[in-house]
């Protein structure tokens, strides 16, 4: 450009007449800013910068007084002048390019929209195929170069540049940031390839800053150069030193200017970018032939250990180690450079060549699982027919695109299951040599070896699971000599086995001892466990029965379902309140695991159609292996039981209810979020929650009893047996009084009470004074009592109607006040004159208000008026649109207020016809057909139907329904009117697909009054005009006041609509409540003659009434069913009440003990002997009445009781204190003494290795006394407190055998349990590290525990490390610890062995110990027994037992060991059971 400057261009006379281009359209061309400015601006140019730091219109002047132009304007002017000379960005244009600019751009005539200028510049640039800069469109002072910034060769210059964005849009009308791929030269939308709006803004600001710095440096240099030239030319007289300094300063400033120019040019270009296809192409490159690299796959926690060992045993720089963490998801995006810096590869994408260049590549099993979905076999590279363009390319994994010299699987038991994702991926990796390294190859059986053989590439039958089972495993397990010899010979050829016993002399590891501590749960924990066992035990047993004999089980279940259906139909006949859910409890919810009709039907079809060709005809069907699905169904209920042993909050079924905090830290409200939300309850708080839950269960049982009584009374009324009906209704009312008398205060359902009151009065009137019915004083007030119940129910369901009406009145009064101020007339905002006068003043301006209209349309309305394209083109049209909109608002609001008044009257009158319509409304209750955008049909559920996106068709459908034969309530009939008013009151985006694509917009398509808050287009325009009301002049104050009042009126109208919808909602609820009240008083009746169903004709009674309108011959069967159900429900109510009393008594005892009021021993009222509270086995029996006995006396009372009439009924005896009849199954047993039952050490103390345990842990007596003296802060539950107490004992340096460097590991299978232990340790000042999740968090916790990384500031080094068993028990070397604590028994002996050996490894110098904790009499004892059996049955030594996944490889006999057996009447004083209760036993 400097060479092309001419005198006429320096003066630029056209600048005076040509319009100034928009600053935001100015491109940054290839020439440096200094060169451009030197062509058109004097040397004293001063760059113009806005206050916000961006380049903009200049307001300052140069030194010689000429106005300085903005940089953007100068650059745009330069582009315009180049167009005049036939040059585009410094390159000659052909005729086609010039025609594009002359025909479309019209730079000299007017300033065009941003996207338009970009489109034309882009098309011209593509046609010339030159590497140059184009306008970005919308980003001030920022442009992107096509391809690389450096000069390219001739072939690259001729490369084709096309728009090929991943979104599939090939048009060039995109106005955002564009990116050109450095590989294929395709242009993409920045937003579609990972860039966000913040990234674009950050890039733009960086470019603006660099250009501004460049211009400032150029200006400084030019001023210095001009000053030096003046000195040299004699215009200034200075000494020689000053002249020399001026020359040096000019030279230095020139260097700075050149550097700033280079920085500005670099910042102006887009960052390096590769599209997804190029990235995938690069990542998918194949390296031919074997390479020298070794791939090591290990669990994530031990990857740092591998890296450390490699650096330790190799000379620096001798071995190149690369960690492969998988392919990134957003390759080529804005974070590519940072990923490349971390991973050491280009763009963060790893290719096969990158891996082949390394000596050792480390990765994890998690990466293998993820790469299984990254085209490992290259099958996705070929083209495949598809209706749509593939939006994102799959970045292939490099692991399968080279042949490794060696692949090593550390902890290879991770691929024992040949169907796991990691195992499948490991088999796909090509390699010359394969190693499988594991210390635990076998746990379940020989099937574990098959997965290892499959990885090693063994021939059939080793690689195929079916043939392995037939030819190797089953003959081996059948003790065939040839099979054993064949397998042993094969293993000798390929297995290198180092047993611990073989190298024991070399290792010289300290001994490892074990302890097992049995604990007795507290009363509240025992109650929680019994509640869970009542549900889970039956489910697990039914699931096992279904597996063993599916046909017999289905037959039994079908019979049970038939009986349940019959009972529920009867229940709905006697009680049909909407929203009621009676008789369905937690058992029914969990039964969905195994009680699914659809699943059973599918299973039947599978049994009939599918033949298992791999099944062994000789299999023992009585003890076969379970499939994965069968194992899930059996073990999931047992999993819930096991979690209940750790803590009542553990697991997804743990305590989640709201409860007032009690106890020492009480007073707060405990949330329902559970442990994962950081809400860990204390045991008193859990106790309060369980009391509330048990009380609710008792009230539910009471409701069922009341339901059967009301139903029997209805049957008696149909028969004319009025005395029996009166007796039943009185019994219902007596239930509530009985609850108040026994102190439990169980509430009776208000609708059931209303049913009894209303129909008791009807029964007394029907019986007459002569009937043998006992009268009471309360009979005269039955009608008043029923009316009181109705009012209470309506107030409870719709109590907010009055408050909502008051809020609506306040807003309506504010609207009237503002209407008087602004001069609005009628019921709407029309009539105010301030805005019309303001439009008149703008029409009288020089441009006729054109600039004002443009700002309103472009900036405020975005070219749309209530969702449609703006039709007006001047202020006169705006005036007409505003007048029309305001008039429409007034008219719609008048209709709206009239309908609200009508609905208020309908709700207040509560006419039976309107109430019945509310109950039968097809839009409120029944399933309603609604239309979608395509004219299809969708069905909304109960409650108010949610219309689909095509709202107009839905509203027409409502109008049609209201005129048809179907019932529509008054509120739903008003919905179309409300919707039409809402559409003119609030903003609207229109219904075209372009505007609503992707669900974006200010408002969502929702129901009337749901979520819409944006102002209408008329209100937006009025706000825009109000901001331009003159602040001074004639009538300015009045106009300002009128405008403010007018706008406030519009806002109040929107607020009025929202509050009116709230009022309508409460009115609906009130009508629903009145409909339920009417239904609540309805009872069973006999069909009238015209309602009797005749054969072959439709039933005249509607389907929803057939359960309450019955034939006379059905009454006897119904009464028998109700009597039988009532007996069962009364039994449930009795048990539930006894549990509430038991929990309340426990709570009182705990509070009394904390207060020191019950310090003495308990004395049994029967044998008058004291129960020693210090004894570990001390236990008390708590009767349902609340009195307590010793266990021996309770057992004697149960044994002396007469046998029950029914074999399944429990024995009953009378309480010795209050003489209340008590069932044996209602007796609860609580631990009075210590929670610790016994502690067993192995090996036993006193000799040999046992003596080492006495040295390291102290003797058993010393440990017991020391732990008993420790006080655990907080209430965390029996097991958690025992674990915390053990940790405090182990870390105490003053205990026998203690030392200051002691550390311990805590393992559990569930994260919830570890969270509770972590909180308990923190509360007791025990520093602990908890590995929340995996990845970096896991590594950080391990490093902090090992002392590699310093702990956080102000915190001590952790002494305990809490890890989940599935992540922390594999391969880690944690010899810094000496103790391993297992929070619960592990069914997999391999996983248990892995956890135990984390501390018993090379480098351990101190004796170690494993501590196990079990709850006595729970499923944990069964799990411990199963683990023992599997450990004894597994081949090899105990420490060589492999690791199996949970729930896989279980036999039917092993599952039977896990499921507790029911045993009744174990002898008194038994350590395994309590008398008269169902307990768990183990059999060999």
PDB file of N, CA and C in Angstrom, residues 1108-1140:
ATOM      1  N   UNK A1108     -68.771 -49.736  42.584  1.00  0.00           N
ATOM      2  CA  UNK A1108     -69.608 -49.251  43.689  1.00  0.00           C
ATOM      3  C   UNK A1108     -71.095 -49.461  43.437  1.00  0.00           C
ATOM      4  N   UNK A1109     -71.470 -49.732  42.213  1.00  0.00           N
ATOM      5  CA  UNK A1109     -72.870 -50.056  41.879  1.00  0.00           C
ATOM      6  C   UNK A1109     -72.892 -51.525  41.481  1.00  0.00           C
ATOM      7  N   UNK A1110     -73.347 -52.387  42.390  1.00  0.00           N
ATOM      8  CA  UNK A1110     -73.156 -53.832  42.240  1.00  0.00           C
ATOM      9  C   UNK A1110     -74.503 -54.527  42.159  1.00  0.00           C
ATOM     10  N   UNK A1111     -74.440 -55.781  41.707  1.00  0.00           N
ATOM     11  CA  UNK A1111     -75.639 -56.615  41.708  1.00  0.00           C
ATOM     12  C   UNK A1111     -75.887 -57.148  43.119  1.00  0.00           C
ATOM     13  N   UNK A1112     -77.084 -57.475  43.393  1.00  0.00           N
ATOM     14  CA  UNK A1112     -77.436 -57.936  44.739  1.00  0.00           C
ATOM     15  C   UNK A1112     -76.768 -59.261  45.063  1.00  0.00           C
ATOM     16  N   UNK A1113     -76.566 -60.087  44.048  1.00  0.00           N
ATOM     17  CA  UNK A1113     -75.955 -61.386  44.316  1.00  0.00           C
ATOM     18  C   UNK A1113     -74.461 -61.279  44.630  1.00  0.00           C
ATOM     19  N   UNK A1114     -73.861 -60.126  44.448  1.00  0.00           N
ATOM     20  CA  UNK A1114     -72.444 -59.956  44.749  1.00  0.00           C
ATOM     21  C   UNK A1114     -72.189 -59.590  46.208  1.00  0.00           C
ATOM     22  N   UNK A1115     -73.239 -59.257  46.956  1.00  0.00           N
ATOM     23  CA  UNK A1115     -73.037 -58.725  48.303  1.00  0.00           C
ATOM     24  C   UNK A1115     -72.415 -59.744  49.243  1.00  0.00           C
ATOM     25  N   UNK A1116     -72.821 -60.993  49.168  1.00  0.00           N
ATOM     26  CA  UNK A1116     -72.285 -61.993  50.096  1.00  0.00           C
ATOM     27  C   UNK A1116     -70.780 -62.186  49.914  1.00  0.00           C
ATOM     28  N   UNK A1117     -70.338 -62.309  48.668  1.00  0.00           N
ATOM     29  CA  UNK A1117     -68.905 -62.482  48.426  1.00  0.00           C
ATOM     30  C   UNK A1117     -68.116 -61.256  48.873  1.00  0.00           C
ATOM     31  N   UNK A1118     -68.680 -60.090  48.666  1.00  0.00           N
ATOM     32  CA  UNK A1118     -67.987 -58.871  49.064  1.00  0.00           C
ATOM     33  C   UNK A1118     -67.840 -58.806  50.579  1.00  0.00           C
ATOM     34  N   UNK A1119     -68.890 -59.180  51.293  1.00  0.00           N
ATOM     35  CA  UNK A1119     -68.817 -59.128  52.749  1.00  0.00           C
ATOM     36  C   UNK A1119     -67.779 -60.115  53.272  1.00  0.00           C
ATOM     37  N   UNK A1120     -67.708 -61.309  52.707  1.00  0.00           N
ATOM     38  CA  UNK A1120     -66.697 -62.278  53.137  1.00  0.00           C
ATOM     39  C   UNK A1120     -65.281 -61.740  52.901  1.00  0.00           C
ATOM     40  N   UNK A1121     -65.072 -61.110  51.752  1.00  0.00           N
ATOM     41  CA  UNK A1121     -63.752 -60.564  51.457  1.00  0.00           C
ATOM     42  C   UNK A1121     -63.395 -59.439  52.429  1.00  0.00           C
ATOM     43  N   UNK A1122     -64.381 -58.587  52.749  1.00  0.00           N
ATOM     44  CA  UNK A1122     -64.097 -57.483  53.665  1.00  0.00           C
ATOM     45  C   UNK A1122     -63.798 -57.984  55.067  1.00  0.00           C
ATOM     46  N   UNK A1123     -64.485 -59.010  55.507  1.00  0.00           N
ATOM     47  CA  UNK A1123     -64.228 -59.560  56.835  1.00  0.00           C
ATOM     48  C   UNK A1123     -62.821 -60.161  56.905  1.00  0.00           C
ATOM     49  N   UNK A1124     -62.445 -60.905  55.873  1.00  0.00           N
ATOM     50  CA  UNK A1124     -61.101 -61.494  55.862  1.00  0.00           C
ATOM     51  C   UNK A1124     -60.025 -60.412  55.803  1.00  0.00           C
ATOM     52  N   UNK A1125     -60.249 -59.412  54.973  1.00  0.00           N
ATOM     53  CA  UNK A1125     -59.257 -58.339  54.890  1.00  0.00           C
ATOM     54  C   UNK A1125     -59.163 -57.566  56.193  1.00  0.00           C
ATOM     55  N   UNK A1126     -60.315 -57.381  56.846  1.00  0.00           N
ATOM     56  CA  UNK A1126     -60.287 -56.623  58.098  1.00  0.00           C
ATOM     57  C   UNK A1126     -59.471 -57.347  59.152  1.00  0.00           C
ATOM     58  N   UNK A1127     -59.554 -58.640  59.199  1.00  0.00           N
ATOM     59  CA  UNK A1127     -58.761 -59.400  60.165  1.00  0.00           C
ATOM     60  C   UNK A1127     -57.264 -59.214  59.897  1.00  0.00           C
ATOM     61  N   UNK A1128     -56.883 -59.256  58.622  1.00  0.00           N
ATOM     62  CA  UNK A1128     -55.468 -59.064  58.295  1.00  0.00           C
ATOM     63  C   UNK A1128     -55.029 -57.635  58.605  1.00  0.00           C
ATOM     64  N   UNK A1129     -55.861 -56.654  58.276  1.00  0.00           N
ATOM     65  CA  UNK A1129     -55.491 -55.258  58.509  1.00  0.00           C
ATOM     66  C   UNK A1129     -55.428 -54.930  60.003  1.00  0.00           C
ATOM     67  N   UNK A1130     -56.321 -55.524  60.776  1.00  0.00           N
ATOM     68  CA  UNK A1130     -56.268 -55.292  62.223  1.00  0.00           C
ATOM     69  C   UNK A1130     -55.003 -55.884  62.821  1.00  0.00           C
ATOM     70  N   UNK A1131     -54.586 -57.028  62.289  1.00  0.00           N
ATOM     71  CA  UNK A1131     -53.326 -57.608  62.753  1.00  0.00           C
ATOM     72  C   UNK A1131     -52.150 -56.701  62.391  1.00  0.00           C
ATOM     73  N   UNK A1132     -52.176 -56.151  61.189  1.00  0.00           N
ATOM     74  CA  UNK A1132     -51.118 -55.211  60.800  1.00  0.00           C
ATOM     75  C   UNK A1132     -51.138 -53.963  61.670  1.00  0.00           C
ATOM     76  N   UNK A1133     -52.333 -53.481  61.996  1.00  0.00           N
ATOM     77  CA  UNK A1133     -52.434 -52.292  62.841  1.00  0.00           C
ATOM     78  C   UNK A1133     -51.901 -52.568  64.239  1.00  0.00           C
ATOM     79  N   UNK A1134     -52.193 -53.747  64.744  1.00  0.00           N
ATOM     80  CA  UNK A1134     -51.699 -54.104  66.078  1.00  0.00           C
ATOM     81  C   UNK A1134     -50.171 -54.138  66.093  1.00  0.00           C
ATOM     82  N   UNK A1135     -49.580 -54.751  65.069  1.00  0.00           N
ATOM     83  CA  UNK A1135     -48.116 -54.810  65.008  1.00  0.00           C
ATOM     84  C   UNK A1135     -47.500 -53.425  64.815  1.00  0.00           C
ATOM     85  N   UNK A1136     -48.110 -52.627  63.974  1.00  0.00           N
ATOM     86  CA  UNK A1136     -47.569 -51.285  63.743  1.00  0.00           C
ATOM     87  C   UNK A1136     -47.637 -50.436  65.002  1.00  0.00           C
ATOM     88  N   UNK A1137     -48.722 -50.553  65.740  1.00  0.00           N
ATOM     89  CA  UNK A1137     -48.827 -49.810  67.001  1.00  0.00           C
ATOM     90  C   UNK A1137     -47.756 -50.261  67.988  1.00  0.00           C
ATOM     91  N   UNK A1138     -47.528 -51.558  68.055  1.00  0.00           N
ATOM     92  CA  UNK A1138     -46.516 -52.046  68.994  1.00  0.00           C
ATOM     93  C   UNK A1138     -45.133 -51.535  68.615  1.00  0.00           C
ATOM     94  N   UNK A1139     -44.850 -51.415  67.324  1.00  0.00           N
ATOM     95  CA  UNK A1139     -43.557 -50.876  66.905  1.00  0.00           C
ATOM     96  C   UNK A1139     -43.433 -49.399  67.260  1.00  0.00           C
ATOM     97  N   UNK A1140     -44.507 -48.648  67.132  1.00  0.00           N
ATOM     98  CA  UNK A1140     -44.459 -47.229  67.528  1.00  0.00           C
ATOM     99  C   UNK A1140     -44.190 -47.112  69.023  1.00  0.00           C
TER     100      UNK A1140
END
